[in-house]
mmCIF file of C-alpha atoms and ligand atoms in Angstrom:
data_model
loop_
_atom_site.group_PDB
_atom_site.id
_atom_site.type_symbol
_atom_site.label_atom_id
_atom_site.label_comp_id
_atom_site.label_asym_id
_atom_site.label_seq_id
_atom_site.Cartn_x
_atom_site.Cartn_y
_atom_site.Cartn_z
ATOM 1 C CA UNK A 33 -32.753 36.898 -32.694
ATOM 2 C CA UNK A 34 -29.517 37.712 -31.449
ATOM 3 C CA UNK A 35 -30.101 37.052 -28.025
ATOM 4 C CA UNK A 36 -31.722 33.934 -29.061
ATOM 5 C CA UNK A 37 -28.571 32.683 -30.776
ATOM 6 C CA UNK A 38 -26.311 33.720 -27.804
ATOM 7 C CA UNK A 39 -28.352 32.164 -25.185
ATOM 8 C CA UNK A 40 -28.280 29.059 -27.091
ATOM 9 C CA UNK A 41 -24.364 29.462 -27.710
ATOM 10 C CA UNK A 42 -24.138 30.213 -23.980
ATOM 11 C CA UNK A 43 -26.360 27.321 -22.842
ATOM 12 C CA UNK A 44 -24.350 24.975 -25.105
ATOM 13 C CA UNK A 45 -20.984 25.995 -24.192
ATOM 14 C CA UNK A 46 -22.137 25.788 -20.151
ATOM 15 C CA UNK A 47 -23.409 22.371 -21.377
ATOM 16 C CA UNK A 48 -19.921 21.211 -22.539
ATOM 17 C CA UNK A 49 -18.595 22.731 -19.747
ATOM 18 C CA UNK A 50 -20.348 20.460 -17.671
ATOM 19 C CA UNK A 51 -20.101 17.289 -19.015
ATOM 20 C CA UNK A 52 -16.214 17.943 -19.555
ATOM 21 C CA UNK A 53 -15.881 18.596 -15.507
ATOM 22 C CA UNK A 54 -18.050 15.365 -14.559
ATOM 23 C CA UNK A 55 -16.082 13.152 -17.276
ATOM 24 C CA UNK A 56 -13.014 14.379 -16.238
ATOM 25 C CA UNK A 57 -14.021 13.637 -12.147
ATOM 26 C CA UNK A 58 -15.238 10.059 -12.843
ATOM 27 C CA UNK A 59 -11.988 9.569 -14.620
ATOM 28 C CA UNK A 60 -8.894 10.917 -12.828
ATOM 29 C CA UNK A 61 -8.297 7.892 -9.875
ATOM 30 C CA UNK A 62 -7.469 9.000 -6.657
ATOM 31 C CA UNK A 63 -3.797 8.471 -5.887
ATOM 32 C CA UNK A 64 -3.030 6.517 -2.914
ATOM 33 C CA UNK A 65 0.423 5.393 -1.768
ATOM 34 C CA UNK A 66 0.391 2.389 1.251
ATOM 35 C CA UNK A 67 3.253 1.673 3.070
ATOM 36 C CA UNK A 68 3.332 -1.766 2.173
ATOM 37 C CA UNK A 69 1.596 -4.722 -0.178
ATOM 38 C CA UNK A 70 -1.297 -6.245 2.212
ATOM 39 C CA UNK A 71 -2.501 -1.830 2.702
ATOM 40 C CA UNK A 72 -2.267 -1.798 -1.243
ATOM 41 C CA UNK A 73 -4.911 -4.788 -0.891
ATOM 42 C CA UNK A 74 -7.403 -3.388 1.518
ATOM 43 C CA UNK A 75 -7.269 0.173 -0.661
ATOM 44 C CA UNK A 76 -7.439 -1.727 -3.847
ATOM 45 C CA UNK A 77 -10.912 -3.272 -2.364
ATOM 46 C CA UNK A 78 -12.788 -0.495 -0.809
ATOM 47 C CA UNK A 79 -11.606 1.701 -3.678
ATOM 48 C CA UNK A 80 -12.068 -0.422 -6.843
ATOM 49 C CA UNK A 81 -11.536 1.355 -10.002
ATOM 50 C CA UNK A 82 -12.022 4.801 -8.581
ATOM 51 C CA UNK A 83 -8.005 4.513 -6.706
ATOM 52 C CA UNK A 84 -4.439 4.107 -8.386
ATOM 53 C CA UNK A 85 -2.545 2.355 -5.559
ATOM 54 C CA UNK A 86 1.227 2.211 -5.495
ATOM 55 C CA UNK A 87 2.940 0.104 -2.408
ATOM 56 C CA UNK A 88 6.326 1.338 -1.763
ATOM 57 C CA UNK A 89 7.536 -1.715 0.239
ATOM 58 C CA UNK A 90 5.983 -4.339 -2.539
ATOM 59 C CA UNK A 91 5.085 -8.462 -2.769
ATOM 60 C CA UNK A 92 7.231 -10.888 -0.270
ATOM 61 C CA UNK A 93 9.041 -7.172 0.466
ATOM 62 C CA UNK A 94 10.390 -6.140 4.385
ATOM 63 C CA UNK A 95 9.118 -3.077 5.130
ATOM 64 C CA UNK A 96 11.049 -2.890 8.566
ATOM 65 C CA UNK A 97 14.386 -2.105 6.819
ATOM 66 C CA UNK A 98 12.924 -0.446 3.527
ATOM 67 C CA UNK A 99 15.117 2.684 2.489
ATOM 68 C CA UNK A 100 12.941 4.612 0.245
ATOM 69 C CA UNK A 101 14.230 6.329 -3.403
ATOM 70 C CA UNK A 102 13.427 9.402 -4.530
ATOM 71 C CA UNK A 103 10.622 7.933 -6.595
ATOM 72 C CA UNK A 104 8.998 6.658 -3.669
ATOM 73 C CA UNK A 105 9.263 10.576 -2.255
ATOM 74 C CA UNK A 106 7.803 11.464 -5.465
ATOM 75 C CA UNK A 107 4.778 9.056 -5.616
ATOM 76 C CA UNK A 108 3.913 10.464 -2.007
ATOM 77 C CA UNK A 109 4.090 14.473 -3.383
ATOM 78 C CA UNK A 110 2.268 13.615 -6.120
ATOM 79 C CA UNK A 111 -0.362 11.184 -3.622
ATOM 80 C CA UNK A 112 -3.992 12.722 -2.840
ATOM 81 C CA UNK A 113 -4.076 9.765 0.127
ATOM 82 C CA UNK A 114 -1.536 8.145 2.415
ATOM 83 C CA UNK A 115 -1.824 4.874 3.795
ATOM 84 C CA UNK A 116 0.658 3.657 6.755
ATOM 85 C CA UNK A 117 0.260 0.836 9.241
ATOM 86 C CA UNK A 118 1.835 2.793 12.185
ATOM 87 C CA UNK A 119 3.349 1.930 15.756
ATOM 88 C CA UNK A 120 7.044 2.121 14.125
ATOM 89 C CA UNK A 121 6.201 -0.702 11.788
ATOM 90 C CA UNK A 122 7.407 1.428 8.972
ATOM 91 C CA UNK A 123 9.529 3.746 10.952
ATOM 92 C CA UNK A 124 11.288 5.757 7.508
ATOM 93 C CA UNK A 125 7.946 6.728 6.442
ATOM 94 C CA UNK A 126 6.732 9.317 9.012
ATOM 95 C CA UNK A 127 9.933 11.069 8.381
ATOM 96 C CA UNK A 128 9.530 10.992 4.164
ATOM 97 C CA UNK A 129 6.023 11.828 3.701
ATOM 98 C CA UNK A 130 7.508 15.235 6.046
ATOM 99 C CA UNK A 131 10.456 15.446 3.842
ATOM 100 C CA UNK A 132 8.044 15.817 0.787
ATOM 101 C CA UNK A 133 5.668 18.251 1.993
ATOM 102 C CA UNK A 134 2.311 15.618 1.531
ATOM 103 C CA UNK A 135 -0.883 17.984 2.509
ATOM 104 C CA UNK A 136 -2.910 15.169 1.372
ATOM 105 C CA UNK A 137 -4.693 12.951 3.547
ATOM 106 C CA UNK A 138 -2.697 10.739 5.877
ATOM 107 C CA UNK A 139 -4.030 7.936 7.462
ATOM 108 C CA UNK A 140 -2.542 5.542 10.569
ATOM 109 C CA UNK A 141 -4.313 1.984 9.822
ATOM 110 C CA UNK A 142 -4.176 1.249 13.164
ATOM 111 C CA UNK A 143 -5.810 4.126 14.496
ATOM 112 C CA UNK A 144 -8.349 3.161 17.764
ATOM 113 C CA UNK A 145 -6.725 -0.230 17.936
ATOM 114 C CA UNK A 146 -4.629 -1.160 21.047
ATOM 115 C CA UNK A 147 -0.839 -2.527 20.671
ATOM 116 C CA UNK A 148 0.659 -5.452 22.324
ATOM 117 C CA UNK A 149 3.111 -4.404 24.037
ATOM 118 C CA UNK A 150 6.757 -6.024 23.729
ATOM 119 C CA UNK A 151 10.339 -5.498 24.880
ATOM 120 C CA UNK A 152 12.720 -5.578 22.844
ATOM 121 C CA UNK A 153 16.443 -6.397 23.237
ATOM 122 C CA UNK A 154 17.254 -3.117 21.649
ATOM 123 C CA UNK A 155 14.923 -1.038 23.754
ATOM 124 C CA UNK A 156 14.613 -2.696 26.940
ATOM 125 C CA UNK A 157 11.278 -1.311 26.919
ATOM 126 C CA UNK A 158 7.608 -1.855 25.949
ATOM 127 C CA UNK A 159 7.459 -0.891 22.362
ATOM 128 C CA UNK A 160 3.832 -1.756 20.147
ATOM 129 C CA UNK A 161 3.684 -4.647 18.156
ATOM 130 C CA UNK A 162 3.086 -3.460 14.629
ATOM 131 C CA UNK A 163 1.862 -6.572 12.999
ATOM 132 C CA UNK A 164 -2.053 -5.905 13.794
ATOM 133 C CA UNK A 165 -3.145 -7.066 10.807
ATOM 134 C CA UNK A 166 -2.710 -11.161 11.522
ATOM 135 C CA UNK A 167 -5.796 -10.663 13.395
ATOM 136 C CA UNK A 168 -8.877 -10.219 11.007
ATOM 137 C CA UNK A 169 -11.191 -8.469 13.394
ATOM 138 C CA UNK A 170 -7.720 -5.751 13.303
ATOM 139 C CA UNK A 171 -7.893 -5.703 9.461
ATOM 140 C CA UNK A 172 -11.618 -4.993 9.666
ATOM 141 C CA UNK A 173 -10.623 -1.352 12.227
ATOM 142 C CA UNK A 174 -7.625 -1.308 9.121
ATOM 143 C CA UNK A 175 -10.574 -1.271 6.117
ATOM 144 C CA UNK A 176 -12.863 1.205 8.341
ATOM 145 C CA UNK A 177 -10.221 3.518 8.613
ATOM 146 C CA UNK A 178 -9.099 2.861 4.634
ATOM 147 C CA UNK A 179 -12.367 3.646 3.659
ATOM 148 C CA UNK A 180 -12.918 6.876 5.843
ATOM 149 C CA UNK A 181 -9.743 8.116 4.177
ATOM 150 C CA UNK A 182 -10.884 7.533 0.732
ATOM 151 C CA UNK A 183 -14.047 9.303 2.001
ATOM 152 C CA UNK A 184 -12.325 12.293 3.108
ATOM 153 C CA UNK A 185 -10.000 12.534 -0.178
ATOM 154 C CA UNK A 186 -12.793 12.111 -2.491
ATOM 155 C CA UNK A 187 -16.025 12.839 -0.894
ATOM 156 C CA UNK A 188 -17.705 12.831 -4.552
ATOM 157 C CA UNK A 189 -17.626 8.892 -4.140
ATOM 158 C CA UNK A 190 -18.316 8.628 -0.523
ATOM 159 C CA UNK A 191 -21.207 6.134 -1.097
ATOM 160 C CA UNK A 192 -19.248 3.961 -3.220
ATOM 161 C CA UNK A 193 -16.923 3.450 -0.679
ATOM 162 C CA UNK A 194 -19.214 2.824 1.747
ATOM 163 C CA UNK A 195 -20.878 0.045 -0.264
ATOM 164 C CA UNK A 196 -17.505 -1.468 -1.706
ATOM 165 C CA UNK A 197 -16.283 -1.707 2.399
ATOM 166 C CA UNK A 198 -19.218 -3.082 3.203
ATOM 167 C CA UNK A 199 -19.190 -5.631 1.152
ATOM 168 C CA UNK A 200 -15.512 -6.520 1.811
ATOM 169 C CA UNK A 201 -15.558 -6.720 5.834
ATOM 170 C CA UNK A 202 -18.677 -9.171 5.235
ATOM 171 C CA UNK A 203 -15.910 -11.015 3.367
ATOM 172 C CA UNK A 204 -13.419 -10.775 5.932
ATOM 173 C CA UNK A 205 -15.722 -11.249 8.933
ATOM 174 C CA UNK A 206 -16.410 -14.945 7.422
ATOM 175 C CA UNK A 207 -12.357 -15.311 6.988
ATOM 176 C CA UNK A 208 -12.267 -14.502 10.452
ATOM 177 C CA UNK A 209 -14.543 -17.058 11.441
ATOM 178 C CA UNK A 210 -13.236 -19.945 9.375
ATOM 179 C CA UNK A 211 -9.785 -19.072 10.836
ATOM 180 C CA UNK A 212 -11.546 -19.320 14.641
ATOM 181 C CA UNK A 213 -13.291 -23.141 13.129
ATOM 182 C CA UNK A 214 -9.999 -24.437 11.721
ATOM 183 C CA UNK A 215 -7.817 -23.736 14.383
ATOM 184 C CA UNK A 216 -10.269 -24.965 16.735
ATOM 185 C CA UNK A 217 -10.101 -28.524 15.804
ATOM 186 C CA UNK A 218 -6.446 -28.851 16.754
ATOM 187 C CA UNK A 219 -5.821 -29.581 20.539
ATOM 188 C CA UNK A 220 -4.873 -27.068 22.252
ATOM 189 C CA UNK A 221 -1.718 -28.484 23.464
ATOM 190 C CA UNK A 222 -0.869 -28.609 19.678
ATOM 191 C CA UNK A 223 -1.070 -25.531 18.730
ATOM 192 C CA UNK A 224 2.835 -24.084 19.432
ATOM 193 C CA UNK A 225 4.535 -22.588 16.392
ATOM 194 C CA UNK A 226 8.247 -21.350 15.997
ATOM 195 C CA UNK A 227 8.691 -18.651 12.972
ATOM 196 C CA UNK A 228 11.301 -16.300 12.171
ATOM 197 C CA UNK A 229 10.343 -13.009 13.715
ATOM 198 C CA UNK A 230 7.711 -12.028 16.246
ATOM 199 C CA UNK A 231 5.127 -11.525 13.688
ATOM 200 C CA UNK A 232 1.792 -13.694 14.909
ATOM 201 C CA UNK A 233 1.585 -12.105 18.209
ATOM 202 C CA UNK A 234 -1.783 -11.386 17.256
ATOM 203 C CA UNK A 235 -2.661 -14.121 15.669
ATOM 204 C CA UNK A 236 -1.977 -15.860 18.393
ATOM 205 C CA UNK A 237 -4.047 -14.369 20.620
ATOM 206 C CA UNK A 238 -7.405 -14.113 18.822
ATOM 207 C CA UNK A 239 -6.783 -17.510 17.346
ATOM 208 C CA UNK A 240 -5.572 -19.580 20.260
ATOM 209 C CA UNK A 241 -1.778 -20.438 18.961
ATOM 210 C CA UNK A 242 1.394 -19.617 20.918
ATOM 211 C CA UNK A 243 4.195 -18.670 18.529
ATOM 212 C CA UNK A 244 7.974 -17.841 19.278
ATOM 213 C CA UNK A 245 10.466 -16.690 17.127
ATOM 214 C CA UNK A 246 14.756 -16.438 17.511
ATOM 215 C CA UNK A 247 14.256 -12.568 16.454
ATOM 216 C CA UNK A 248 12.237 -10.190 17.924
ATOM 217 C CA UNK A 249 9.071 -7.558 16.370
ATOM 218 C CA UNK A 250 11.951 -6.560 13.857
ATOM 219 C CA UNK A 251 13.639 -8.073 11.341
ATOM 220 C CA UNK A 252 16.578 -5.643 11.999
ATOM 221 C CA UNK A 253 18.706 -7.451 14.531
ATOM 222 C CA UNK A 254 19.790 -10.681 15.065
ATOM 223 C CA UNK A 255 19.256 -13.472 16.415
ATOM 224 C CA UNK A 256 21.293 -13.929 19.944
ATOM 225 C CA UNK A 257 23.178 -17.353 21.029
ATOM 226 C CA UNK A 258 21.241 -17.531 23.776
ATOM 227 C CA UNK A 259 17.700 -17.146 22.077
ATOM 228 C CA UNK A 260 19.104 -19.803 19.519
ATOM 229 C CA UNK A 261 19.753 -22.212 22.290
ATOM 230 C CA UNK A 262 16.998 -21.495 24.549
ATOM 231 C CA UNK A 263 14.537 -22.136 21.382
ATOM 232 C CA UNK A 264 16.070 -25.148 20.510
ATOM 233 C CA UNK A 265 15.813 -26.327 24.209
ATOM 234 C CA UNK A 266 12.071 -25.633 23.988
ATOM 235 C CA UNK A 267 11.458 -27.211 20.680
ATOM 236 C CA UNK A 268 12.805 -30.357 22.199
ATOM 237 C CA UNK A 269 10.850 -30.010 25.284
ATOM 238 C CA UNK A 270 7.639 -29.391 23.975
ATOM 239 C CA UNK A 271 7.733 -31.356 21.291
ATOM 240 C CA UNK A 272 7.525 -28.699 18.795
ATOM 241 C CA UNK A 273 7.752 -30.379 15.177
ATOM 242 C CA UNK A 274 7.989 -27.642 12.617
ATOM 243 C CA UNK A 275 9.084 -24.555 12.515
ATOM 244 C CA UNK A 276 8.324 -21.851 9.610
ATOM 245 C CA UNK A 277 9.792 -19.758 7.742
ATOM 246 C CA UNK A 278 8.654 -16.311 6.245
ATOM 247 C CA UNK A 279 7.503 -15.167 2.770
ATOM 248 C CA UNK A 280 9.919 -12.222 3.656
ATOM 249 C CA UNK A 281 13.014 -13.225 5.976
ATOM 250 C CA UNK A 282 16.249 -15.037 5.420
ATOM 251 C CA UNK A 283 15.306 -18.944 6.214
ATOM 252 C CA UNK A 284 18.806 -19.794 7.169
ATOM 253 C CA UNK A 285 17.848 -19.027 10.709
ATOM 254 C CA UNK A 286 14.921 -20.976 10.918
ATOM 255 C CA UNK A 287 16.814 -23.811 8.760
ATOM 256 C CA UNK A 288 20.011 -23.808 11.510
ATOM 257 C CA UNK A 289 17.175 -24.342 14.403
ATOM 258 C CA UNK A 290 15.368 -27.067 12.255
ATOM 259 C CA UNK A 291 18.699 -29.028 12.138
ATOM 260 C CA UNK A 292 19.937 -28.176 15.032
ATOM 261 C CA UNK A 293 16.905 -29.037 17.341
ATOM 262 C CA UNK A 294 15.569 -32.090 14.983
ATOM 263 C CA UNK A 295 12.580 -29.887 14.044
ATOM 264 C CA UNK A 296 11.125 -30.017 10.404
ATOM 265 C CA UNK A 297 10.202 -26.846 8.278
ATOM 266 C CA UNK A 298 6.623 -26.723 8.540
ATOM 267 C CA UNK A 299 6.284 -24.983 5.164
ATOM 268 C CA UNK A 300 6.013 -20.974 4.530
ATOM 269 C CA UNK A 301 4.173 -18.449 6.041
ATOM 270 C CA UNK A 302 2.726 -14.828 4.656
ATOM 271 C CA UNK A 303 3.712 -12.466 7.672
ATOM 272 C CA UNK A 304 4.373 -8.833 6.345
ATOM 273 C CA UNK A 305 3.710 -9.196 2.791
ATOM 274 C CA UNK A 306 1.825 -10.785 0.136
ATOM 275 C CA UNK A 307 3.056 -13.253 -2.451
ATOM 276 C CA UNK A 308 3.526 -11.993 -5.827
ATOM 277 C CA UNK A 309 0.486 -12.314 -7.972
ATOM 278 C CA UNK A 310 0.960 -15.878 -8.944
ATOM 279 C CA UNK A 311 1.644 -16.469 -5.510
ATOM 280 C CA UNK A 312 -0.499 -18.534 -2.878
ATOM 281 C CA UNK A 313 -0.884 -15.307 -1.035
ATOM 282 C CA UNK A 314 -1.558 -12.746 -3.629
ATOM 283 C CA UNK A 315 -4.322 -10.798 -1.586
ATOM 284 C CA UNK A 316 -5.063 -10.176 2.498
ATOM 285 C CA UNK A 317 -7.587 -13.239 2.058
ATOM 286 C CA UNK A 318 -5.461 -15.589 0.336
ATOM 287 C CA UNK A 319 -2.619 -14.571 2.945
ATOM 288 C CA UNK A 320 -4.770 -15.880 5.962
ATOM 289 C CA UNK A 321 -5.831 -18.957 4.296
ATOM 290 C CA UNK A 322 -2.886 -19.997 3.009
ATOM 291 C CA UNK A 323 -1.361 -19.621 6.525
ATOM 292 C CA UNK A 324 -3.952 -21.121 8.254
ATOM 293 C CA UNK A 325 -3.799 -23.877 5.885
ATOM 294 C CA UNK A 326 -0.362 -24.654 6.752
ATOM 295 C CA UNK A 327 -0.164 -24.284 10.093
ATOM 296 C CA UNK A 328 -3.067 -26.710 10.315
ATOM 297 C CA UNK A 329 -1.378 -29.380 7.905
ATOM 298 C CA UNK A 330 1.772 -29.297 10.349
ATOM 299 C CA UNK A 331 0.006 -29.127 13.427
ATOM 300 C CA UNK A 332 -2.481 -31.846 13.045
ATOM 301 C CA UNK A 333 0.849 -34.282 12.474
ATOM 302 C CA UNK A 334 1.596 -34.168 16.191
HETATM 303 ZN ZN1 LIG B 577 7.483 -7.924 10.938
#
């Protein structure tokens, strides 16, 4: 009788034991921190309810010349996954997840992709163009590599991930077509865009438009006399009629070369962060469209 009642005390308590471990694993979220706001999308997707994201560098934010706080090194310590774009895009975070001692998982969303090169006026030599993501076949290597990360962090909920990524590069390989259709339609000839920074490279080559910009791949310098005049020249010459500006740099620039070369401001474009929530641009899919849409509106003028 007595080792009757103990087995069943035993069996009950290893019972409780149980349940309390598996509650507790399908309720604590992983803890990823992303660089920046359009990372904190892709996470938020392929992880769904199972992630806590936090984006240092938040909505219509410039991650080029973030400086982090000490929360931000906190949120990383604390972090079971880390999400950064890479190729100097984000070039004080490499240097603060050190500074806090992350062990966690660390992942480079542009891992097995391959940079444009550029030269800049401050390096005088090739460095990569971070801004990857304006091409949605790049986002698609960014969401693979999201997703393996997640995997690797939480391998309890490896299939979930796989089915939730899935489901989301279906998504984004039909934004990636409609991009290809829309810009398609306009003439070739047409398609020549002038935005604040060097941001579009990419788009620009898997969607057919040539952009320049009076800044280069940062936002960190300024613009020279000389690039101000020689884009002006150009405007005029090719008959450039807008010119954008950027959820995320100063528009006075782009406004100066408006007036000063008789261009008009084509409207705003997403290029290194998303809109706030009530925004036009509030995810990585609403970002392209909303882009796309405008571009489209001012080309098709011409
Ligand atoms: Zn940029």
């Amino acid at each position: 009788m007595w080792f009757l009642r103990c087995l069943i005390l035993s069996l009950a308590l290893a019972t409780a034991c149980w349940t309390g471990a598996n509650e507790t694993a399908a309720q604590t979220p992983v803890k990823v921190v992303v660089s920046f706001s359009i990372l904190a999308d892709m996470v938020s997707n392929v992880g769904g309810d199972a992630v806590q994201v936090t984006a240092l560098v938040g909505p219509n934010g410039d991650a080029h010349v973030y400086q982090p706080s000490p929360a931000d090194a906190r949120a990383i310590a604390a972090a079971n996954l880390i999400v950064l774009n890479g190729w100097g895009f984000e070039g004080w975070m490499p240097r603060l997840i050190d500074a806090t001692g992350f062990t966690g998982v660390r992942v480079v969303a542009t891992d097995g992709l391959s940079p444009l090169p550029r030269v800049t006026r401050r390096t005088q030599a090739p460095t990569p163009d971070p801004h990857a993501w304006q091409d949605v076949q790049n986002a698609m290597v960014y969401v693979r590599n999201i997703a393996r990360g997640l995997s690797e962090a939480d391998p309890e909920r490896r299939d979930d991930y796989r089915v939730r990524a899935d489901a989301y590069l279906a998504k984004l390989r039909d934004l990636d077509a409609w991009v290809v259709a829309q810009l398609s339609a306009i003439p070739e000839a047409k398609r020549k865009v002038v935005t604040a920074h060097d941001a579009f490279e990419y788009f620009g080559r898997r969607y057919g438009v040539t952009f320049d910009a009076p800044i280069g791949l940062s936002t960190d310098s300024e613009a020279a006399a000389k690039d101000m005049a020689r884009l002006i020249q150009q405007i005029r010459a090719e008959n450039i009629r807008a010119v954008f500006i950027e959820n995320m740099s100063d528009p006075r620039l782009l406004r100066q070369l408006a007036s000063e070369s008789g261009a008009a401001i084509g409207g705003k474009l997403y290029s290194d962060a998303l809109s706030d929530p009530a925004g036009p641009a509030a995810s990585y899919i609403e970002l392209m469209q909303h882009n796309v849409r405008e571009l489209v509106v001012a080309l098709a003028k011409r």
